[in-house]
């Protein structure tokens, strides 16, 4: 029997219109464009404004656009996975809400929480469903409304994050394409450096938790940086070695966009020239589960069938990993 692989066959992303610039941030907290650009590499980030709007609204836009672009009927979708750490609410799953809003009626759906590695964990999960042969159209949407858990009086975290959604369609192929290999890790002992203190079952929301600002991201930046820079670079190098890939074989590294210095270190460890590394952190900041599909979407027209691509991420949990994939389609450039 021919081996069934899971291939990304379409991609779409959506970002809100509002641009929160470094200049505006410098009027809110004691920071500067110079500090943020030097230490992180972000110029601006998109923020979802408006009452009653959440991650599902970002996700719906990305998913609807994906369905339209790939000529996919919502009825044909078998499964929708939503990678997020900023669900609309604790339950039901944001995946269900996105499916409802995008009129996806015949799919089951669930959320997956792996923070900044959410897209990688989701892609491998989707691939495993596809490889069984039972599922033919799986949508993975990485979405986070990070502004909903960001304290805009804390200069150590508020410049870092933004809101976005990116969705991919994943289908079976018998060609030697798609998800080729994965290495995924989780280490819960890292939770002390990066977490949300309240709002869960250990510490439900109360007046005290609100007053103590415990519903916002808590991050010990330097410690997370040390783990991120080592583990993301190591796992990317490991997946190359395991698949006998030399730097010249790789068309693109698609790294999670948390800090330009972490991205540069990963590219250097893999021996890649900067022009093979997808970067858009300057325009969007860290959008958690959305960074990787947002990059792929922006670079889609430069990707060719057969391109060997490494996706790599590190994030809260800790979670980290790398996926080796062969891109499965040529760019559909508009015909003039
Ligand atoms: O995606 C999830 C995983 N997260 C990550 O991968 C993030 C990893 N960590 C990082 O990217 C970096 O640690 C940060 C960008 C969060 C911080 O950069 P850093 O180079 O590690 O800075 P630092 O925390 O060591 O702070 C250096 C100085 C401190 O001042 P003193 O103590 O040296 O006087 C901070 O108070 O910079 C100060 N500082 C700022 N100054 C201006 C911290 N934030 C700011 C700011 N503007 N926004």
CSV table of C-alpha atoms and ligand atoms in Angstrom, one decimal:
chain,number,residue,atom,x,y,z
A,1,UNK,CA,0.0,0.0,0.0
A,2,UNK,CA,1.2,3.5,-0.8
A,3,UNK,CA,2.2,5.6,2.1
A,4,UNK,CA,-0.3,8.4,2.9
A,5,UNK,CA,1.4,11.7,3.9
A,6,UNK,CA,-0.3,14.9,5.1
A,7,UNK,CA,0.3,17.9,3.0
A,8,UNK,CA,-0.6,21.6,3.5
A,9,UNK,CA,-2.6,22.4,0.4
A,10,UNK,CA,-3.6,26.0,1.2
A,11,UNK,CA,-3.0,28.8,3.6
A,12,UNK,CA,-4.6,32.0,4.7
A,13,UNK,CA,-4.1,34.4,7.6
A,14,UNK,CA,-5.9,37.4,9.0
A,15,UNK,CA,-4.7,40.3,11.2
A,16,UNK,CA,-6.7,43.1,12.6
A,17,UNK,CA,-6.3,46.6,11.2
A,18,UNK,CA,-5.2,48.4,14.3
A,19,UNK,CA,-1.4,48.9,14.5
A,20,UNK,CA,0.1,49.5,17.9
A,21,UNK,CA,3.4,51.2,17.2
A,22,UNK,CA,6.5,51.5,19.3
A,23,UNK,CA,5.9,55.2,19.4
A,24,UNK,CA,2.4,54.7,20.9
A,25,UNK,CA,3.8,52.2,23.4
A,26,UNK,CA,6.4,54.6,24.5
A,27,UNK,CA,3.6,57.0,25.6
A,28,UNK,CA,2.0,54.2,27.6
A,29,UNK,CA,5.1,52.7,29.4
A,30,UNK,CA,8.7,53.7,29.9
A,31,UNK,CA,10.2,52.2,26.7
A,32,UNK,CA,11.5,53.3,23.3
A,33,UNK,CA,11.6,52.2,19.7
A,34,UNK,CA,15.4,51.8,20.1
A,35,UNK,CA,15.2,49.4,23.0
A,36,UNK,CA,12.4,47.3,21.4
A,37,UNK,CA,14.1,47.1,18.0
A,38,UNK,CA,17.5,46.3,19.6
A,39,UNK,CA,16.4,43.7,22.1
A,40,UNK,CA,13.5,42.1,20.3
A,41,UNK,CA,13.1,43.4,16.7
A,42,UNK,CA,9.5,44.5,16.7
A,43,UNK,CA,8.2,47.8,15.2
A,44,UNK,CA,4.5,47.3,15.5
A,45,UNK,CA,1.8,44.7,16.4
A,46,UNK,CA,-1.8,44.3,15.4
A,47,UNK,CA,-4.5,44.6,18.0
A,48,UNK,CA,-8.1,43.4,17.8
A,49,UNK,CA,-10.3,46.3,19.0
A,50,UNK,CA,-14.0,46.1,19.6
A,51,UNK,CA,-16.4,44.9,22.3
A,52,UNK,CA,-17.3,41.2,22.2
A,53,UNK,CA,-14.6,40.2,19.8
A,54,UNK,CA,-12.3,37.3,20.6
A,55,UNK,CA,-10.0,34.6,19.1
A,56,UNK,CA,-12.9,33.0,17.3
A,57,UNK,CA,-13.4,36.2,15.3
A,58,UNK,CA,-9.8,36.2,14.2
A,59,UNK,CA,-10.0,32.5,13.5
A,60,UNK,CA,-13.2,32.7,11.5
A,61,UNK,CA,-11.7,35.3,9.2
A,62,UNK,CA,-8.7,33.1,8.5
A,63,UNK,CA,-10.8,30.0,8.0
A,64,UNK,CA,-13.4,31.6,5.8
A,65,UNK,CA,-10.6,33.0,3.6
A,66,UNK,CA,-8.9,29.6,3.5
A,67,UNK,CA,-12.1,27.9,2.4
A,68,UNK,CA,-12.7,30.4,-0.3
A,69,UNK,CA,-9.1,30.4,-1.6
A,70,UNK,CA,-8.9,26.6,-1.8
A,71,UNK,CA,-12.5,26.3,-3.2
A,72,UNK,CA,-13.4,24.1,-0.3
A,73,UNK,CA,-17.0,23.6,0.8
A,74,UNK,CA,-17.4,23.9,4.6
A,75,UNK,CA,-19.4,20.7,4.5
A,76,UNK,CA,-16.4,18.7,3.3
A,77,UNK,CA,-14.2,19.6,6.3
A,78,UNK,CA,-13.7,16.5,8.5
A,79,UNK,CA,-11.9,18.0,11.4
A,80,UNK,CA,-10.9,21.5,12.7
A,81,UNK,CA,-8.2,22.0,15.2
A,82,UNK,CA,-7.7,25.3,16.9
A,83,UNK,CA,-4.3,25.9,18.5
A,84,UNK,CA,-4.7,28.7,21.0
A,85,UNK,CA,-3.9,29.8,24.6
A,86,UNK,CA,-6.5,32.6,24.4
A,87,UNK,CA,-9.7,30.8,23.9
A,88,UNK,CA,-13.0,32.8,23.7
A,89,UNK,CA,-13.9,31.2,27.1
A,90,UNK,CA,-12.8,28.2,29.1
A,91,UNK,CA,-15.5,26.1,27.4
A,92,UNK,CA,-16.8,25.4,24.8
A,93,UNK,CA,-13.7,25.0,22.7
A,94,UNK,CA,-12.9,28.0,20.4
A,95,UNK,CA,-12.6,25.4,17.6
A,96,UNK,CA,-16.3,24.7,17.9
A,97,UNK,CA,-17.1,28.4,17.8
A,98,UNK,CA,-15.0,28.9,14.7
A,99,UNK,CA,-16.6,25.9,13.0
A,100,UNK,CA,-20.1,27.4,13.8
A,101,UNK,CA,-19.2,30.9,12.6
A,102,UNK,CA,-17.6,29.5,9.4
A,103,UNK,CA,-20.6,27.1,8.8
A,104,UNK,CA,-18.5,24.0,9.1
A,105,UNK,CA,-21.2,21.5,10.1
A,106,UNK,CA,-19.9,18.0,9.5
A,107,UNK,CA,-16.5,18.2,11.3
A,108,UNK,CA,-15.6,17.5,14.9
A,109,UNK,CA,-13.3,20.0,16.4
A,110,UNK,CA,-11.1,20.7,19.4
A,111,UNK,CA,-8.7,23.1,20.9
A,112,UNK,CA,-5.0,22.4,21.5
A,113,UNK,CA,-3.0,24.4,24.0
A,114,UNK,CA,0.8,24.3,23.4
A,115,UNK,CA,1.4,28.1,23.4
A,116,UNK,CA,4.0,29.2,20.9
A,117,UNK,CA,4.5,25.6,19.7
A,118,UNK,CA,0.7,25.2,19.1
A,119,UNK,CA,1.0,25.3,15.4
A,120,UNK,CA,3.6,22.6,15.4
A,121,UNK,CA,1.8,20.3,17.8
A,122,UNK,CA,-1.4,20.9,15.8
A,123,UNK,CA,0.2,20.2,12.5
A,124,UNK,CA,1.6,16.9,13.7
A,125,UNK,CA,-1.8,16.0,15.3
A,126,UNK,CA,-3.6,16.8,12.0
A,127,UNK,CA,-1.0,14.8,10.1
A,128,UNK,CA,-1.6,11.8,12.3
A,129,UNK,CA,-5.4,11.9,11.5
A,130,UNK,CA,-4.7,12.3,7.8
A,131,UNK,CA,-2.2,9.4,7.8
A,132,UNK,CA,-4.9,7.0,9.1
A,133,UNK,CA,-6.6,7.4,5.7
A,134,UNK,CA,-10.0,8.2,7.4
A,135,UNK,CA,-9.7,12.0,7.2
A,136,UNK,CA,-9.4,13.9,4.0
A,137,UNK,CA,-9.8,17.5,4.9
A,138,UNK,CA,-8.4,18.9,8.1
A,139,UNK,CA,-8.1,22.6,9.0
A,140,UNK,CA,-5.6,23.7,11.5
A,141,UNK,CA,-6.0,27.3,12.7
A,142,UNK,CA,-3.4,28.9,15.0
A,143,UNK,CA,-4.9,31.9,16.7
A,144,UNK,CA,-4.2,34.1,19.6
A,145,UNK,CA,-5.7,37.4,20.8
A,146,UNK,CA,-2.6,38.1,23.0
A,147,UNK,CA,-3.8,41.6,23.8
A,148,UNK,CA,-6.5,40.0,26.0
A,149,UNK,CA,-3.9,38.7,28.4
A,150,UNK,CA,-1.3,41.5,28.1
A,151,UNK,CA,-0.7,44.1,30.8
A,152,UNK,CA,-0.2,47.4,29.0
A,153,UNK,CA,1.3,48.9,32.1
A,154,UNK,CA,4.1,46.3,32.2
A,155,UNK,CA,7.0,47.3,29.9
A,156,UNK,CA,8.7,43.9,30.1
A,157,UNK,CA,5.8,42.1,28.3
A,158,UNK,CA,3.6,44.6,26.5
A,159,UNK,CA,5.9,45.4,23.6
A,160,UNK,CA,6.2,41.7,22.7
A,161,UNK,CA,2.8,40.4,21.7
A,162,UNK,CA,0.1,40.9,19.0
A,163,UNK,CA,-3.1,39.4,17.7
A,164,UNK,CA,-3.5,37.2,14.6
A,165,UNK,CA,-4.8,34.0,13.1
A,166,UNK,CA,-3.4,31.7,10.4
A,167,UNK,CA,-5.1,28.7,9.0
A,168,UNK,CA,-4.0,25.8,6.8
A,169,UNK,CA,-5.8,23.1,4.9
A,170,UNK,CA,-4.2,19.6,5.3
A,171,UNK,CA,-5.0,16.8,2.9
A,172,UNK,CA,-3.6,13.4,2.1
A,173,UNK,CA,-1.1,12.8,-0.7
A,174,UNK,CA,0.7,9.7,-2.0
A,175,UNK,CA,3.5,11.9,-3.4
A,176,UNK,CA,6.7,12.1,-1.4
A,177,UNK,CA,5.5,15.5,0.0
A,178,UNK,CA,4.0,17.1,3.1
A,179,UNK,CA,4.9,16.4,6.7
A,180,UNK,CA,8.1,14.3,6.6
A,181,UNK,CA,9.3,14.2,10.2
A,182,UNK,CA,8.7,15.8,13.6
A,183,UNK,CA,10.4,16.2,16.9
A,184,UNK,CA,8.2,17.7,19.7
A,185,UNK,CA,9.0,18.2,23.3
A,186,UNK,CA,7.2,19.4,26.5
A,187,UNK,CA,8.6,20.1,29.9
A,188,UNK,CA,6.1,21.3,32.5
A,189,UNK,CA,8.8,22.3,34.9
A,190,UNK,CA,9.3,25.4,32.7
A,191,UNK,CA,5.9,26.7,33.8
A,192,UNK,CA,7.4,28.8,36.6
A,193,UNK,CA,9.0,31.1,34.1
A,194,UNK,CA,6.0,31.8,31.8
A,195,UNK,CA,2.4,31.4,32.8
A,196,UNK,CA,-0.9,33.0,33.6
A,197,UNK,CA,-1.4,33.0,37.4
A,198,UNK,CA,-5.2,33.1,37.8
A,199,UNK,CA,-8.4,32.2,36.1
A,200,UNK,CA,-7.9,28.5,36.1
A,201,UNK,CA,-9.0,25.8,38.5
A,202,UNK,CA,-6.1,26.4,41.0
A,203,UNK,CA,-6.9,30.1,41.3
A,204,UNK,CA,-10.3,31.0,40.0
A,205,UNK,CA,-11.0,34.7,39.2
A,206,UNK,CA,-11.7,36.9,42.2
A,207,UNK,CA,-11.5,40.6,43.0
A,208,UNK,CA,-8.1,39.8,44.5
A,209,UNK,CA,-6.7,38.2,41.4
A,210,UNK,CA,-7.9,41.1,39.3
A,211,UNK,CA,-6.4,43.6,41.6
A,212,UNK,CA,-3.1,41.7,41.6
A,213,UNK,CA,-3.1,41.7,37.8
A,214,UNK,CA,-2.9,37.9,37.8
A,215,UNK,CA,-4.9,37.5,34.5
A,216,UNK,CA,-2.0,38.8,32.5
A,217,UNK,CA,1.1,37.0,31.1
A,218,UNK,CA,3.8,36.5,33.7
A,219,UNK,CA,7.2,36.0,32.1
A,220,UNK,CA,10.8,35.9,33.4
A,221,UNK,CA,12.2,37.0,30.1
A,222,UNK,CA,15.9,36.2,30.5
A,223,UNK,CA,15.3,32.7,31.8
A,224,UNK,CA,12.9,32.0,28.9
A,225,UNK,CA,15.3,33.5,26.5
A,226,UNK,CA,18.1,31.1,27.6
A,227,UNK,CA,15.9,28.0,27.2
A,228,UNK,CA,14.4,29.2,23.9
A,229,UNK,CA,17.7,30.1,22.2
A,230,UNK,CA,19.3,26.7,23.0
A,231,UNK,CA,16.3,24.4,22.5
A,232,UNK,CA,15.0,25.9,19.3
A,233,UNK,CA,18.4,25.9,17.7
A,234,UNK,CA,19.1,22.3,18.9
A,235,UNK,CA,15.9,20.8,17.8
A,236,UNK,CA,16.1,22.4,14.4
A,237,UNK,CA,19.7,21.1,14.0
A,238,UNK,CA,18.6,17.6,15.2
A,239,UNK,CA,15.8,17.3,12.7
A,240,UNK,CA,18.2,18.3,9.9
A,241,UNK,CA,20.7,15.6,11.0
A,242,UNK,CA,18.1,12.9,11.4
A,243,UNK,CA,16.9,13.5,7.8
A,244,UNK,CA,20.4,13.9,6.3
A,245,UNK,CA,19.7,17.5,5.4
A,246,UNK,CA,22.6,19.9,4.7
A,247,UNK,CA,22.0,23.6,5.0
A,248,UNK,CA,22.1,23.9,1.2
A,249,UNK,CA,19.2,21.4,0.9
A,250,UNK,CA,16.9,23.6,3.0
A,251,UNK,CA,14.8,26.2,1.1
A,252,UNK,CA,13.4,27.9,4.2
A,253,UNK,CA,13.5,28.0,8.0
A,254,UNK,CA,10.1,29.1,9.4
A,255,UNK,CA,10.8,30.1,13.0
A,256,UNK,CA,8.4,31.1,15.7
A,257,UNK,CA,8.7,34.9,16.0
A,258,UNK,CA,9.4,35.8,19.6
A,259,UNK,CA,12.7,37.6,19.4
A,260,UNK,CA,14.9,38.3,16.4
A,261,UNK,CA,18.0,37.3,18.4
A,262,UNK,CA,16.5,33.8,18.9
A,263,UNK,CA,15.6,33.5,15.2
A,264,UNK,CA,19.1,34.6,14.2
A,265,UNK,CA,20.7,32.1,16.5
A,266,UNK,CA,18.6,29.3,15.1
A,267,UNK,CA,19.4,30.2,11.5
A,268,UNK,CA,23.1,30.4,12.3
A,269,UNK,CA,23.1,27.0,14.1
A,270,UNK,CA,21.5,25.5,10.9
A,271,UNK,CA,24.1,27.2,8.8
A,272,UNK,CA,21.5,29.1,6.8
A,273,UNK,CA,22.0,32.5,5.2
A,274,UNK,CA,19.6,35.1,6.4
A,275,UNK,CA,17.7,35.1,3.1
A,276,UNK,CA,16.5,31.6,3.8
A,277,UNK,CA,14.9,32.6,7.1
A,278,UNK,CA,11.3,33.8,7.1
A,279,UNK,CA,10.9,36.9,9.3
A,280,UNK,CA,8.0,39.1,9.9
A,281,UNK,CA,8.3,39.8,13.7
A,282,UNK,CA,8.9,43.5,12.9
A,283,UNK,CA,5.3,43.9,11.7
A,284,UNK,CA,3.3,41.6,14.0
A,285,UNK,CA,5.3,40.8,17.1
A,286,UNK,CA,4.8,37.5,18.8
A,287,UNK,CA,1.3,36.2,17.9
A,288,UNK,CA,1.9,32.9,19.7
A,289,UNK,CA,0.1,30.1,17.8
A,290,UNK,CA,-0.3,32.2,14.7
A,291,UNK,CA,3.4,33.2,14.0
A,292,UNK,CA,4.3,30.3,11.8
A,293,UNK,CA,1.2,30.2,9.5
A,294,UNK,CA,1.4,34.0,9.3
A,295,UNK,CA,4.9,33.7,8.0
A,296,UNK,CA,4.0,31.0,5.5
A,297,UNK,CA,1.1,33.0,4.3
A,298,UNK,CA,3.2,36.1,3.7
A,299,UNK,CA,5.9,34.1,1.8
A,300,UNK,CA,3.5,31.8,0.0
A,301,UNK,CA,4.2,33.1,-3.4
A,302,UNK,CA,7.9,32.4,-3.0
A,303,UNK,CA,7.4,28.7,-2.0
A,304,UNK,CA,7.8,26.0,-4.7
A,305,UNK,CA,6.6,22.4,-4.8
A,306,UNK,CA,9.2,20.2,-3.3
A,307,UNK,CA,10.9,23.0,-1.2
A,308,UNK,CA,12.4,21.5,2.0
A,309,UNK,CA,11.2,23.5,4.9
A,310,UNK,CA,12.0,23.4,8.6
A,311,UNK,CA,9.4,24.8,11.1
A,312,UNK,CA,10.7,25.5,14.6
A,313,UNK,CA,9.2,26.9,17.8
A,314,UNK,CA,9.7,27.3,21.5
A,315,UNK,CA,7.2,28.6,24.0
A,316,UNK,CA,5.2,28.4,27.2
A,317,UNK,CA,5.0,25.1,28.9
A,318,UNK,CA,7.8,24.8,28.1
A,319,UNK,CA,7.0,23.3,24.7
A,320,UNK,CA,9.3,23.2,21.7
A,321,UNK,CA,9.9,21.3,18.5
A,322,UNK,CA,10.6,21.2,14.8
A,323,UNK,CA,8.8,19.8,11.8
A,324,UNK,CA,10.4,18.9,8.4
A,325,UNK,CA,8.0,19.3,5.5
A,326,UNK,CA,8.2,19.3,1.8
A,327,UNK,CA,6.0,22.0,0.3
A,328,UNK,CA,3.3,20.4,-1.8
A,329,UNK,CA,2.3,23.1,-4.4
A,330,UNK,CA,3.6,25.8,-6.6
A,331,UNK,CA,2.6,29.4,-6.2
A,332,UNK,CA,-0.7,30.3,-7.8
A,333,UNK,CA,0.3,33.7,-9.1
A,334,UNK,CA,-2.5,35.8,-10.6
A,335,UNK,CA,-2.7,35.5,-14.4
A,336,UNK,CA,-2.6,38.8,-16.2
B,1,LIG,O1,7.2,33.1,22.8
B,1,LIG,C1,7.2,32.7,24.1
B,1,LIG,C2,8.5,32.5,24.6
B,1,LIG,N1,9.1,33.8,24.9
B,1,LIG,C3,10.3,34.1,24.5
B,1,LIG,O2,10.9,33.5,23.7
B,1,LIG,C4,10.8,35.4,25.0
B,1,LIG,C5,12.3,35.2,25.5
B,1,LIG,N2,12.8,36.4,26.1
B,1,LIG,C6,13.1,37.5,25.4
B,1,LIG,O3,12.9,37.6,24.3
B,1,LIG,C7,13.8,38.6,26.2
B,1,LIG,O4,14.3,38.2,27.4
B,1,LIG,C8,13.0,39.9,26.4
B,1,LIG,C9,12.7,40.6,25.1
B,1,LIG,C10,11.7,39.5,27.1
B,1,LIG,C11,13.7,40.9,27.3
B,1,LIG,O5,15.0,41.2,26.7
B,1,LIG,P1,16.3,41.1,27.6
B,1,LIG,O6,17.4,41.4,26.7
B,1,LIG,O7,16.4,39.7,28.2
B,1,LIG,O8,16.1,42.2,28.7
B,1,LIG,P2,16.1,42.0,30.2
B,1,LIG,O9,14.9,41.4,30.7
B,1,LIG,O10,17.4,41.5,30.7
B,1,LIG,O11,16.1,43.6,30.7
B,1,LIG,C12,17.3,44.4,30.4
B,1,LIG,C13,17.0,45.8,30.9
B,1,LIG,C14,16.4,45.8,32.3
B,1,LIG,O12,16.8,47.0,33.0
B,1,LIG,P3,18.1,46.9,34.0
B,1,LIG,O13,17.6,46.0,35.1
B,1,LIG,O14,19.2,46.4,33.2
B,1,LIG,O15,18.2,48.4,34.4
B,1,LIG,C15,14.9,46.0,32.1
B,1,LIG,O16,14.2,46.6,33.2
B,1,LIG,O17,16.0,46.4,30.1
B,1,LIG,C16,14.9,46.8,30.9
B,1,LIG,N3,13.7,46.7,30.1
B,1,LIG,C17,13.2,47.6,29.2
B,1,LIG,N4,13.7,48.8,28.9
B,1,LIG,C18,13.0,49.6,28.0
B,1,LIG,C19,12.8,45.6,30.1
B,1,LIG,N5,11.8,45.9,29.2
B,1,LIG,C20,12.0,47.1,28.7
B,1,LIG,C21,11.4,47.9,27.7
B,1,LIG,N6,11.9,49.1,27.4
B,1,LIG,N7,10.2,47.5,27.1
